Tab-separated table of N, CA and C in Angstrom:
chain	number	residue	atom	x	y	z
A	1	MET	N	-14.995	24.941	-3.557
A	1	MET	CA	-15.043	24.019	-4.691
A	1	MET	C	-15.147	24.829	-5.980
A	2	ASN	N	-14.305	24.511	-6.934
A	2	ASN	CA	-14.331	25.146	-8.251
A	2	ASN	C	-15.457	24.514	-9.065
A	3	HIS	N	-16.341	25.335	-9.601
A	3	HIS	CA	-17.497	24.806	-10.325
A	3	HIS	C	-17.140	24.221	-11.686
A	4	GLU	N	-15.872	24.222	-12.037
A	4	GLU	CA	-15.455	23.575	-13.279
A	4	GLU	C	-14.918	22.168	-13.027
A	5	ASP	N	-14.650	21.836	-11.770
A	5	ASP	CA	-14.129	20.516	-11.429
A	5	ASP	C	-15.271	19.516	-11.333
A	6	PRO	N	-15.265	18.462	-12.162
A	6	PRO	CA	-16.315	17.449	-12.038
A	6	PRO	C	-16.241	16.745	-10.688
A	7	ILE	N	-17.358	16.171	-10.302
A	7	ILE	CA	-17.449	15.404	-9.063
A	7	ILE	C	-17.224	13.930	-9.382
A	8	VAL	N	-16.404	13.283	-8.575
A	8	VAL	CA	-16.207	11.839	-8.642
A	8	VAL	C	-16.799	11.268	-7.356
A	9	LEU	N	-17.591	10.210	-7.496
A	9	LEU	CA	-18.203	9.569	-6.335
A	9	LEU	C	-17.623	8.177	-6.177
A	10	THR	N	-17.091	7.889	-4.989
A	10	THR	CA	-16.549	6.565	-4.710
A	10	THR	C	-17.262	5.960	-3.509
A	11	LEU	N	-17.145	4.642	-3.404
A	11	LEU	CA	-17.644	3.919	-2.242
A	11	LEU	C	-16.517	3.852	-1.223
A	12	GLN	N	-16.768	4.308	-0.017
A	12	GLN	CA	-15.763	4.215	1.037
A	12	GLN	C	-15.735	2.781	1.556
A	13	LEU	N	-14.539	2.220	1.622
A	13	LEU	CA	-14.364	0.839	2.078
A	13	LEU	C	-13.953	0.816	3.543
A	14	ASP	N	-14.251	-0.305	4.213
A	14	ASP	CA	-13.792	-0.487	5.581
A	14	ASP	C	-12.272	-0.358	5.618
A	15	GLU	N	-11.728	0.008	6.776
A	15	GLU	CA	-10.310	0.353	6.898
A	15	GLU	C	-9.385	-0.811	6.527
A	16	VAL	N	-9.700	-2.015	6.943
A	16	VAL	CA	-8.826	-3.168	6.649
A	16	VAL	C	-8.764	-3.414	5.139
A	17	SER	N	-9.895	-3.414	4.471
A	17	SER	CA	-9.925	-3.625	3.014
A	17	SER	C	-9.232	-2.481	2.285
A	18	PHE	N	-9.529	-1.245	2.718
A	18	PHE	CA	-8.883	-0.097	2.094
A	18	PHE	C	-7.358	-0.207	2.198
A	19	GLN	N	-6.856	-0.538	3.385
A	19	GLN	CA	-5.396	-0.645	3.569
A	19	GLN	C	-4.808	-1.747	2.686
A	20	TYR	N	-5.508	-2.860	2.588
A	20	TYR	CA	-5.036	-3.946	1.721
A	20	TYR	C	-4.894	-3.464	0.279
A	21	PHE	N	-5.970	-2.889	-0.260
A	21	PHE	CA	-5.945	-2.433	-1.653
A	21	PHE	C	-4.945	-1.291	-1.848
A	22	ASN	N	-4.867	-0.398	-0.885
A	22	ASN	CA	-3.955	0.731	-1.025
A	22	ASN	C	-2.495	0.265	-0.983
A	23	ASN	N	-2.193	-0.714	-0.126
A	23	ASN	CA	-0.834	-1.276	-0.110
A	23	ASN	C	-0.501	-1.905	-1.462
A	24	GLN	N	-1.455	-2.623	-2.039
A	24	GLN	CA	-1.248	-3.222	-3.365
A	24	GLN	C	-0.992	-2.121	-4.402
A	25	ARG	N	-1.770	-1.069	-4.326
A	25	ARG	CA	-1.615	0.043	-5.266
A	25	ARG	C	-0.228	0.697	-5.115
A	26	GLN	N	0.210	0.877	-3.879
A	26	GLN	CA	1.533	1.472	-3.656
A	26	GLN	C	2.648	0.584	-4.222
A	27	LEU	N	2.452	-0.710	-4.138
A	27	LEU	CA	3.460	-1.644	-4.650
A	27	LEU	C	3.505	-1.701	-6.169
A	28	TYR	N	2.350	-1.646	-6.827
A	28	TYR	CA	2.286	-2.004	-8.241
A	28	TYR	C	1.923	-0.885	-9.199
A	29	PHE	N	1.392	0.215	-8.714
A	29	PHE	CA	1.010	1.302	-9.610
A	29	PHE	C	2.259	2.114	-9.937
A	30	PRO	N	2.469	2.496	-11.195
A	30	PRO	CA	3.645	3.319	-11.505
A	30	PRO	C	3.655	4.589	-10.639
A	31	PRO	N	4.715	4.811	-9.858
A	31	PRO	CA	4.731	5.923	-8.892
A	31	PRO	C	4.488	7.298	-9.528
A	32	GLU	N	4.977	7.493	-10.733
A	32	GLU	CA	4.815	8.798	-11.382
A	32	GLU	C	3.374	9.070	-11.818
A	33	ARG	N	2.535	8.041	-11.787
A	33	ARG	CA	1.123	8.189	-12.167
A	33	ARG	C	0.166	7.953	-11.001
A	34	ASN	N	0.704	7.660	-9.845
A	34	ASN	CA	-0.132	7.287	-8.706
A	34	ASN	C	-0.480	8.518	-7.868
A	35	PHE	N	-1.492	9.256	-8.317
A	35	PHE	CA	-1.943	10.466	-7.626
A	35	PHE	C	-2.970	10.163	-6.549
A	36	LEU	N	-3.528	8.959	-6.575
A	36	LEU	CA	-4.693	8.644	-5.751
A	36	LEU	C	-4.440	7.452	-4.851
A	37	LYS	N	-5.229	7.361	-3.813
A	37	LYS	CA	-5.247	6.150	-2.988
A	37	LYS	C	-6.235	5.167	-3.629
A	38	ALA	N	-6.211	3.942	-3.177
A	38	ALA	CA	-7.124	2.922	-3.704
A	38	ALA	C	-8.566	3.378	-3.529
A	39	HIS	N	-9.404	3.053	-4.504
A	39	HIS	CA	-10.797	3.505	-4.475
A	39	HIS	C	-11.664	2.618	-5.363
A	40	LEU	N	-12.955	2.650	-5.095
A	40	LEU	CA	-13.954	1.969	-5.912
A	40	LEU	C	-14.894	3.060	-6.436
A	41	THR	N	-14.757	3.377	-7.714
A	41	THR	CA	-15.515	4.476	-8.304
A	41	THR	C	-16.936	4.040	-8.626
A	42	LEU	N	-17.884	4.872	-8.197
A	42	LEU	CA	-19.292	4.665	-8.528
A	42	LEU	C	-19.698	5.533	-9.717
A	43	PHE	N	-19.270	6.794	-9.713
A	43	PHE	CA	-19.542	7.721	-10.817
A	43	PHE	C	-18.274	8.516	-11.087
A	44	HIS	N	-17.926	8.622	-12.355
A	44	HIS	CA	-16.673	9.255	-12.773
A	44	HIS	C	-16.787	10.751	-13.010
A	45	HIS	N	-17.994	11.243	-13.334
A	45	HIS	CA	-18.090	12.635	-13.781
A	45	HIS	C	-19.500	13.190	-13.566
A	46	LEU	N	-19.766	13.626	-12.347
A	46	LEU	CA	-21.024	14.315	-12.070
A	46	LEU	C	-20.754	15.816	-12.152
A	47	PRO	N	-21.658	16.581	-12.747
A	47	PRO	CA	-21.407	18.015	-12.910
A	47	PRO	C	-21.411	18.750	-11.570
A	48	SER	N	-20.378	19.538	-11.357
A	48	SER	CA	-20.228	20.228	-10.071
A	48	SER	C	-21.324	21.244	-9.807
A	49	GLU	N	-21.963	21.761	-10.857
A	49	GLU	CA	-23.054	22.716	-10.614
A	49	GLU	C	-24.242	22.050	-9.913
A	50	HIS	N	-24.267	20.717	-9.916
A	50	HIS	CA	-25.339	19.982	-9.234
A	50	HIS	C	-24.887	19.422	-7.879
A	51	PHE	N	-23.765	19.929	-7.378
A	51	PHE	CA	-23.228	19.425	-6.110
A	51	PHE	C	-24.259	19.445	-4.981
A	52	PRO	N	-25.032	20.529	-4.789
A	52	PRO	CA	-26.015	20.511	-3.687
A	52	PRO	C	-27.042	19.384	-3.822
A	53	GLN	N	-27.504	19.117	-5.052
A	53	GLN	CA	-28.477	18.039	-5.252
A	53	GLN	C	-27.825	16.674	-5.028
A	54	VAL	N	-26.594	16.511	-5.513
A	54	VAL	CA	-25.856	15.254	-5.311
A	54	VAL	C	-25.697	15.004	-3.816
A	55	GLN	N	-25.259	16.013	-3.119
A	55	GLN	CA	-25.035	15.926	-1.679
A	55	GLN	C	-26.328	15.541	-0.950
A	56	GLN	N	-27.425	16.159	-1.317
A	56	GLN	CA	-28.713	15.879	-0.677
A	56	GLN	C	-29.140	14.424	-0.901
A	57	VAL	N	-29.008	13.940	-2.134
A	57	VAL	CA	-29.374	12.554	-2.451
A	57	VAL	C	-28.511	11.579	-1.666
A	58	LEU	N	-27.201	11.848	-1.600
A	58	LEU	CA	-26.283	10.941	-0.899
A	58	LEU	C	-26.544	10.942	0.606
A	59	GLU	N	-26.794	12.105	1.166
A	59	GLU	CA	-27.060	12.173	2.606
A	59	GLU	C	-28.352	11.444	2.958
A	60	GLN	N	-29.350	11.577	2.109
A	60	GLN	CA	-30.613	10.864	2.335
A	60	GLN	C	-30.406	9.352	2.219
A	61	ALA	N	-29.690	8.919	1.180
A	61	ALA	CA	-29.427	7.482	0.998
A	61	ALA	C	-28.643	6.921	2.174
A	62	ALA	N	-27.651	7.660	2.646
A	62	ALA	CA	-26.816	7.187	3.752
A	62	ALA	C	-27.609	7.038	5.044
A	63	GLN	N	-28.648	7.849	5.211
A	63	GLN	CA	-29.507	7.735	6.390
A	63	GLN	C	-30.273	6.410	6.379
A	64	GLU	N	-30.523	5.898	5.191
A	64	GLU	CA	-31.322	4.681	5.041
A	64	GLU	C	-30.476	3.415	4.968
A	65	LEU	N	-29.229	3.540	4.519
A	65	LEU	CA	-28.410	2.362	4.221
A	65	LEU	C	-27.557	1.926	5.402
A	66	GLN	N	-27.452	0.620	5.544
A	66	GLN	CA	-26.464	0.064	6.450
A	66	GLN	C	-25.246	-0.320	5.607
A	67	PRO	N	-24.101	-0.584	6.235
A	67	PRO	CA	-22.920	-0.968	5.463
A	67	PRO	C	-23.217	-2.120	4.498
A	68	LEU	N	-22.592	-2.037	3.324
A	68	LEU	CA	-22.857	-2.996	2.247
A	68	LEU	C	-21.808	-4.100	2.219
A	69	PRO	N	-22.217	-5.360	2.311
A	69	PRO	CA	-21.260	-6.455	2.180
A	69	PRO	C	-20.805	-6.588	0.725
A	70	LEU	N	-19.510	-6.757	0.546
A	70	LEU	CA	-18.908	-6.904	-0.777
A	70	LEU	C	-18.075	-8.177	-0.796
A	71	LYS	N	-18.087	-8.869	-1.907
A	71	LYS	CA	-17.278	-10.074	-2.055
A	71	LYS	C	-16.205	-9.780	-3.102
A	72	VAL	N	-14.946	-9.894	-2.705
A	72	VAL	CA	-13.834	-9.709	-3.629
A	72	VAL	C	-13.612	-11.064	-4.292
A	73	THR	N	-13.892	-11.118	-5.603
A	73	THR	CA	-14.030	-12.418	-6.259
A	73	THR	C	-12.913	-12.793	-7.218
A	74	ALA	N	-12.135	-11.815	-7.689
A	74	ALA	CA	-11.137	-12.163	-8.704
A	74	ALA	C	-10.105	-11.059	-8.869
A	75	VAL	N	-8.991	-11.442	-9.475
A	75	VAL	CA	-7.973	-10.493	-9.926
A	75	VAL	C	-8.065	-10.495	-11.439
A	76	LYS	N	-8.363	-9.342	-12.016
A	76	LYS	CA	-8.602	-9.245	-13.463
A	76	LYS	C	-7.549	-8.397	-14.147
A	77	SER	N	-7.174	-8.817	-15.339
A	77	SER	CA	-6.338	-7.987	-16.202
A	77	SER	C	-7.224	-6.968	-16.883
A	78	MET	N	-6.734	-5.737	-16.973
A	78	MET	CA	-7.450	-4.675	-17.678
A	78	MET	C	-6.675	-4.282	-18.941
A	79	GLY	N	-5.864	-5.178	-19.451
A	79	GLY	CA	-5.052	-4.868	-20.620
A	79	GLY	C	-3.726	-4.251	-20.218
A	80	LYS	N	-3.782	-3.009	-19.749
A	80	LYS	CA	-2.573	-2.304	-19.297
A	80	LYS	C	-2.582	-2.089	-17.791
A	81	GLY	N	-3.317	-2.949	-17.088
A	81	GLY	CA	-3.396	-2.826	-15.645
A	81	GLY	C	-4.078	-4.030	-15.022
A	82	VAL	N	-4.213	-3.975	-13.694
A	82	VAL	CA	-4.796	-5.072	-12.935
A	82	VAL	C	-5.750	-4.493	-11.889
A	83	ALA	N	-6.876	-5.178	-11.693
A	83	ALA	CA	-7.861	-4.744	-10.703
A	83	ALA	C	-8.447	-5.948	-9.991
A	84	TYR	N	-8.900	-5.703	-8.769
A	84	TYR	CA	-9.676	-6.693	-8.032
A	84	TYR	C	-11.148	-6.434	-8.330
A	85	THR	N	-11.875	-7.483	-8.662
A	85	THR	CA	-13.302	-7.393	-8.939
A	85	THR	C	-14.084	-7.656	-7.656
A	86	LEU	N	-15.100	-6.831	-7.425
A	86	LEU	CA	-15.966	-6.993	-6.253
A	86	LEU	C	-17.386	-7.233	-6.723
A	87	GLU	N	-18.130	-8.008	-5.959
A	87	GLU	CA	-19.526	-8.296	-6.288
A	87	GLU	C	-20.407	-7.955	-5.096
A	88	SER	N	-21.559	-7.360	-5.417
A	88	SER	CA	-22.545	-7.054	-4.393
A	88	SER	C	-23.847	-6.683	-5.076
A	89	HIS	N	-24.868	-7.492	-4.837
A	89	HIS	CA	-26.183	-7.174	-5.379
A	89	HIS	C	-26.679	-5.839	-4.812
A	90	ALA	N	-26.450	-5.618	-3.523
A	90	ALA	CA	-26.899	-4.380	-2.882
A	90	ALA	C	-26.217	-3.164	-3.503
A	91	LEU	N	-24.937	-3.273	-3.813
A	91	LEU	CA	-24.229	-2.154	-4.443
A	91	LEU	C	-24.768	-1.895	-5.847
A	92	GLN	N	-25.049	-2.959	-6.582
A	92	GLN	CA	-25.613	-2.786	-7.935
A	92	GLN	C	-26.971	-2.078	-7.849
A	93	GLN	N	-27.795	-2.457	-6.866
A	93	GLN	CA	-29.103	-1.827	-6.692
A	93	GLN	C	-28.967	-0.345	-6.327
A	94	LEU	N	-28.050	-0.051	-5.432
A	94	LEU	CA	-27.800	1.331	-5.036
A	94	LEU	C	-27.352	2.150	-6.244
A	95	HIS	N	-26.428	1.623	-7.004
A	95	HIS	CA	-25.922	2.330	-8.184
A	95	HIS	C	-27.045	2.596	-9.182
A	96	LEU	N	-27.882	1.611	-9.393
A	96	LEU	CA	-29.012	1.768	-10.313
A	96	LEU	C	-29.958	2.870	-9.829
A	97	ARG	N	-30.244	2.890	-8.533
A	97	ARG	CA	-31.100	3.951	-7.979
A	97	ARG	C	-30.495	5.336	-8.200
A	98	LEU	N	-29.191	5.455	-7.987
A	98	LEU	CA	-28.520	6.742	-8.195
A	98	LEU	C	-28.503	7.114	-9.678
A	99	GLN	N	-28.269	6.144	-10.537
A	99	GLN	CA	-28.305	6.406	-11.988
A	99	GLN	C	-29.666	6.965	-12.397
A	100	GLN	N	-30.718	6.342	-11.908
A	100	GLN	CA	-32.068	6.798	-12.261
A	100	GLN	C	-32.306	8.222	-11.764
A	101	ARG	N	-31.818	8.525	-10.595
A	101	ARG	CA	-32.003	9.852	-10.001
A	101	ARG	C	-31.256	10.931	-10.783
A	102	TRP	N	-30.056	10.589	-11.283
A	102	TRP	CA	-29.181	11.576	-11.926
A	102	TRP	C	-29.106	11.413	-13.444
A	103	GLN	N	-29.983	10.630	-14.005
A	103	GLN	CA	-29.939	10.280	-15.439
A	103	GLN	C	-29.635	11.467	-16.367
A	104	PRO	N	-30.291	12.610	-16.226
A	104	PRO	CA	-30.047	13.706	-17.172
A	104	PRO	C	-28.614	14.246	-17.149
A	105	TRP	N	-27.894	14.041	-16.063
A	105	TRP	CA	-26.552	14.609	-15.927
A	105	TRP	C	-25.435	13.638	-16.306
A	106	LEU	N	-25.760	12.376	-16.481
A	106	LEU	CA	-24.717	11.350	-16.579
A	106	LEU	C	-24.024	11.338	-17.930
A	107	THR	N	-22.715	11.067	-17.887
A	107	THR	CA	-21.943	10.833	-19.101
A	107	THR	C	-22.245	9.419	-19.592
A	108	ALA	N	-21.836	9.112	-20.804
A	108	ALA	CA	-22.046	7.762	-21.349
A	108	ALA	C	-21.405	6.715	-20.436
A	109	GLN	N	-20.227	6.992	-19.918
A	109	GLN	CA	-19.535	6.052	-19.028
A	109	GLN	C	-20.347	5.787	-17.764
A	110	ASP	N	-20.925	6.831	-17.202
A	110	ASP	CA	-21.676	6.680	-15.957
A	110	ASP	C	-23.079	6.114	-16.157
A	111	LYS	N	-23.528	6.020	-17.409
A	111	LYS	CA	-24.825	5.393	-17.700
A	111	LYS	C	-24.702	3.874	-17.830
A	112	GLN	N	-23.477	3.373	-17.894
A	112	GLN	CA	-23.263	1.937	-18.042
A	112	GLN	C	-23.496	1.212	-16.716
A	113	LYS	N	-23.678	-0.112	-16.834
A	113	LYS	CA	-23.791	-0.938	-15.632
A	113	LYS	C	-22.476	-0.849	-14.857
A	114	LEU	N	-22.586	-0.789	-13.551
A	114	LEU	CA	-21.417	-0.681	-12.688
A	114	LEU	C	-20.585	-1.965	-12.739
A	115	TRP	N	-19.272	-1.814	-12.903
A	115	TRP	CA	-18.315	-2.905	-12.752
A	115	TRP	C	-17.485	-2.556	-11.513
A	116	PRO	N	-17.903	-3.046	-10.332
A	116	PRO	CA	-17.172	-2.683	-9.119
A	116	PRO	C	-15.780	-3.314	-9.106
A	117	HIS	N	-14.776	-2.460	-8.995
A	117	HIS	CA	-13.399	-2.946	-8.979
A	117	HIS	C	-12.502	-1.916	-8.307
A	118	VAL	N	-11.353	-2.388	-7.866
A	118	VAL	CA	-10.317	-1.518	-7.316
A	118	VAL	C	-9.061	-1.772	-8.137
A	119	THR	N	-8.591	-0.740	-8.802
A	119	THR	CA	-7.413	-0.837	-9.658
A	119	THR	C	-6.158	-0.727	-8.804
A	120	VAL	N	-5.231	-1.681	-8.971
A	120	VAL	CA	-3.971	-1.638	-8.225
A	120	VAL	C	-2.772	-1.443	-9.143
A	121	GLN	N	-3.018	-1.502	-10.453
A	121	GLN	CA	-1.958	-1.213	-11.422
A	121	GLN	C	-2.637	-0.705	-12.688
A	122	ASN	N	-2.031	0.308	-13.319
A	122	ASN	CA	-2.590	0.830	-14.560
A	122	ASN	C	-1.497	1.528	-15.351
A	123	LYS	N	-1.723	1.616	-16.664
A	123	LYS	CA	-0.829	2.338	-17.574
A	123	LYS	C	0.572	1.738	-17.589
A	124	VAL	N	0.611	0.401	-17.645
A	124	VAL	CA	1.871	-0.312	-17.810
A	124	VAL	C	1.773	-1.105	-19.115
A	125	LEU	N	2.872	-1.720	-19.510
A	125	LEU	CA	2.850	-2.558	-20.706
A	125	LEU	C	1.954	-3.774	-20.467
A	126	PRO	N	1.233	-4.210	-21.505
A	126	PRO	CA	0.326	-5.358	-21.331
A	126	PRO	C	1.002	-6.595	-20.728
A	127	GLN	N	2.251	-6.855	-21.111
A	127	GLN	CA	2.927	-8.039	-20.556
A	127	GLN	C	3.211	-7.872	-19.058
A	128	GLN	N	3.450	-6.637	-18.592
A	128	GLN	CA	3.633	-6.396	-17.153
A	128	GLN	C	2.325	-6.664	-16.409
A	129	ALA	N	1.229	-6.170	-16.974
A	129	ALA	CA	-0.076	-6.367	-16.344
A	129	ALA	C	-0.423	-7.855	-16.295
A	130	LYS	N	-0.181	-8.541	-17.380
A	130	LYS	CA	-0.484	-9.976	-17.431
A	130	LYS	C	0.338	-10.744	-16.394
A	131	ALA	N	1.604	-10.379	-16.254
A	131	ALA	CA	2.474	-11.042	-15.279
A	131	ALA	C	2.001	-10.776	-13.847
A	132	LEU	N	1.631	-9.530	-13.551
A	132	LEU	CA	1.153	-9.218	-12.208
A	132	LEU	C	-0.171	-9.922	-11.932
A	133	GLN	N	-1.053	-9.926	-12.898
A	133	GLN	CA	-2.342	-10.606	-12.712
A	133	GLN	C	-2.110	-12.075	-12.375
A	134	ALA	N	-1.209	-12.735	-13.093
A	134	ALA	CA	-0.907	-14.149	-12.832
A	134	ALA	C	-0.310	-14.326	-11.434
A	135	GLN	N	0.590	-13.428	-11.050
A	135	GLN	CA	1.224	-13.498	-9.736
A	135	GLN	C	0.192	-13.311	-8.615
A	136	LEU	N	-0.654	-12.302	-8.744
A	136	LEU	CA	-1.653	-12.052	-7.706
A	136	LEU	C	-2.718	-13.138	-7.674
A	137	GLN	N	-3.081	-13.652	-8.836
A	137	GLN	CA	-4.090	-14.706	-8.917
A	137	GLN	C	-3.621	-15.979	-8.208
A	138	GLU	N	-2.324	-16.244	-8.304
A	138	GLU	CA	-1.737	-17.425	-7.663
A	138	GLU	C	-1.975	-17.414	-6.150
A	139	GLN	N	-1.883	-16.231	-5.546
A	139	GLN	CA	-2.017	-16.092	-4.091
A	139	GLN	C	-3.446	-15.778	-3.670
A	140	PHE	N	-4.329	-15.564	-4.627
A	140	PHE	CA	-5.652	-15.017	-4.329
A	140	PHE	C	-6.634	-16.067	-3.838
A	141	SER	N	-7.416	-15.684	-2.834
A	141	SER	CA	-8.624	-16.420	-2.488
A	141	SER	C	-9.690	-15.371	-2.153
A	142	THR	N	-10.915	-15.701	-2.460
A	142	THR	CA	-12.037	-14.801	-2.263
A	142	THR	C	-12.071	-14.305	-0.812
A	143	PHE	N	-12.375	-13.024	-0.648
A	143	PHE	CA	-12.530	-12.481	0.701
A	143	PHE	C	-13.631	-11.424	0.687
A	144	THR	N	-13.995	-10.964	1.880
A	144	THR	CA	-15.068	-9.978	1.967
A	144	THR	C	-14.518	-8.613	2.348
A	145	ALA	N	-15.250	-7.613	1.919
A	145	ALA	CA	-14.981	-6.220	2.275
A	145	ALA	C	-16.341	-5.609	2.591
A	146	THR	N	-16.327	-4.377	3.056
A	146	THR	CA	-17.571	-3.697	3.389
A	146	THR	C	-17.532	-2.266	2.876
A	147	GLY	N	-18.614	-1.869	2.194
A	147	GLY	CA	-18.786	-0.472	1.814
A	147	GLY	C	-19.441	0.246	2.973
A	148	ILE	N	-18.766	1.280	3.496
A	148	ILE	CA	-19.258	1.918	4.723
A	148	ILE	C	-19.787	3.337	4.491
A	149	GLY	N	-19.707	3.820	3.258
A	149	GLY	CA	-20.208	5.163	2.996
A	149	GLY	C	-19.814	5.645	1.611
A	150	PHE	N	-20.089	6.913	1.378
A	150	PHE	CA	-19.716	7.569	0.127
A	150	PHE	C	-18.538	8.507	0.378
A	151	GLN	N	-17.724	8.678	-0.639
A	151	GLN	CA	-16.709	9.721	-0.649
A	151	GLN	C	-16.952	10.565	-1.897
A	152	VAL	N	-17.032	11.864	-1.698
A	152	VAL	CA	-17.304	12.802	-2.778
A	152	VAL	C	-16.022	13.591	-3.029
A	153	TRP	N	-15.582	13.592	-4.289
A	153	TRP	CA	-14.298	14.196	-4.663
A	153	TRP	C	-14.488	15.235	-5.764
A	154	ALA	N	-13.594	16.202	-5.793
A	154	ALA	CA	-13.489	17.109	-6.933
A	154	ALA	C	-12.306	16.627	-7.759
A	155	TYR	N	-12.542	16.399	-9.047
A	155	TYR	CA	-11.479	15.958	-9.945
A	155	TYR	C	-10.633	17.164	-10.332
A	156	LYS	N	-9.340	17.092	-10.071
A	156	LYS	CA	-8.422	18.207	-10.299
A	156	LYS	C	-7.457	17.927	-11.445
A	157	GLY	N	-7.921	17.207	-12.478
A	157	GLY	CA	-7.077	16.956	-13.639
A	157	GLY	C	-5.987	15.923	-13.406
A	158	GLY	N	-6.084	15.129	-12.408
A	158	GLY	CA	-5.100	14.117	-12.020
A	158	GLY	C	-5.399	13.776	-10.575
A	159	PRO	N	-4.895	14.600	-9.641
A	159	PRO	CA	-5.261	14.403	-8.241
A	159	PRO	C	-6.746	14.709	-8.009
A	160	TRP	N	-7.279	14.184	-6.911
A	160	TRP	CA	-8.644	14.470	-6.497
A	160	TRP	C	-8.579	15.181	-5.148
A	161	GLU	N	-9.578	16.025	-4.891
A	161	GLU	CA	-9.700	16.690	-3.601
A	161	GLU	C	-10.940	16.147	-2.905
A	162	LEU	N	-10.755	15.604	-1.710
A	162	LEU	CA	-11.888	15.068	-0.950
A	162	LEU	C	-12.767	16.220	-0.484
A	163	LEU	N	-14.035	16.161	-0.858
A	163	LEU	CA	-14.997	17.189	-0.458
A	163	LEU	C	-15.817	16.761	0.746
A	164	GLN	N	-16.164	15.460	0.782
A	164	GLN	CA	-17.050	15.008	1.852
A	164	GLN	C	-17.026	13.487	1.957
A	165	GLU	N	-17.131	12.986	3.182
A	165	GLU	CA	-17.380	11.574	3.452
A	165	GLU	C	-18.740	11.479	4.131
A	166	ILE	N	-19.544	10.539	3.664
A	166	ILE	CA	-20.900	10.378	4.185
A	166	ILE	C	-21.067	8.911	4.571
A	167	SER	N	-21.128	8.641	5.862
A	167	SER	CA	-21.209	7.259	6.353
A	167	SER	C	-22.621	6.709	6.255
A	168	PHE	N	-22.700	5.406	5.977
A	168	PHE	CA	-23.990	4.706	5.995
A	168	PHE	C	-24.377	4.487	7.457
A	169	ILE	N	-25.523	5.014	7.855
A	169	ILE	CA	-25.909	4.911	9.265
A	169	ILE	C	-27.301	4.328	9.441
A	170	GLY	N	-27.929	3.923	8.354
A	170	GLY	CA	-29.295	3.424	8.431
A	170	GLY	C	-29.387	1.976	8.842
A	171	VAL	N	-30.588	1.462	8.782
A	171	VAL	CA	-30.838	0.079	9.160
A	171	VAL	C	-31.361	-0.734	7.993
A	172	GLU	N	-31.546	-0.098	6.849
A	172	GLU	CA	-32.115	-0.781	5.687
A	172	GLU	C	-31.004	-1.488	4.911
A	173	SER	N	-31.306	-2.670	4.417
A	173	SER	CA	-30.380	-3.318	3.496
A	173	SER	C	-31.106	-3.476	2.169
A	174	LEU	N	-30.335	-3.433	1.102
A	174	LEU	CA	-30.947	-3.533	-0.224
A	174	LEU	C	-31.058	-4.975	-0.654
């Protein structure tokens, strides 16, 4: 791992939900900008020099946590893109605990309240995003997904490199 590459932390989704979102992303994300698979970002920029501490906190949390139920509640326009919004009190609590633990290292973006979402289109003209949002909303009904662990990535200036997957194996629910 290059110590200049920031760490990105995502929530690993169950395989069925991941495939659904990733298929949507493959269909609607501009191919020349689609470096990543579908993901739900928890933290955008953790300093890589703190990787051992990040890893330790995540491994400890995963020992305590059971998979997190998530409710996919809406298709939202992001101006120049479209995302599915997810809701979970347990995920919000987990994020808050991690924020408190890593407070001194966090960027302004990562200090904000978590907006859990999976982006399936981005960096398009606003009218394209609005049209896709309307199209997807027409077919949309609320469904459930499950957060099954953490994924730790090194940000490589566009693409990400997967460093570690840490599954939730505990019995505690938040």
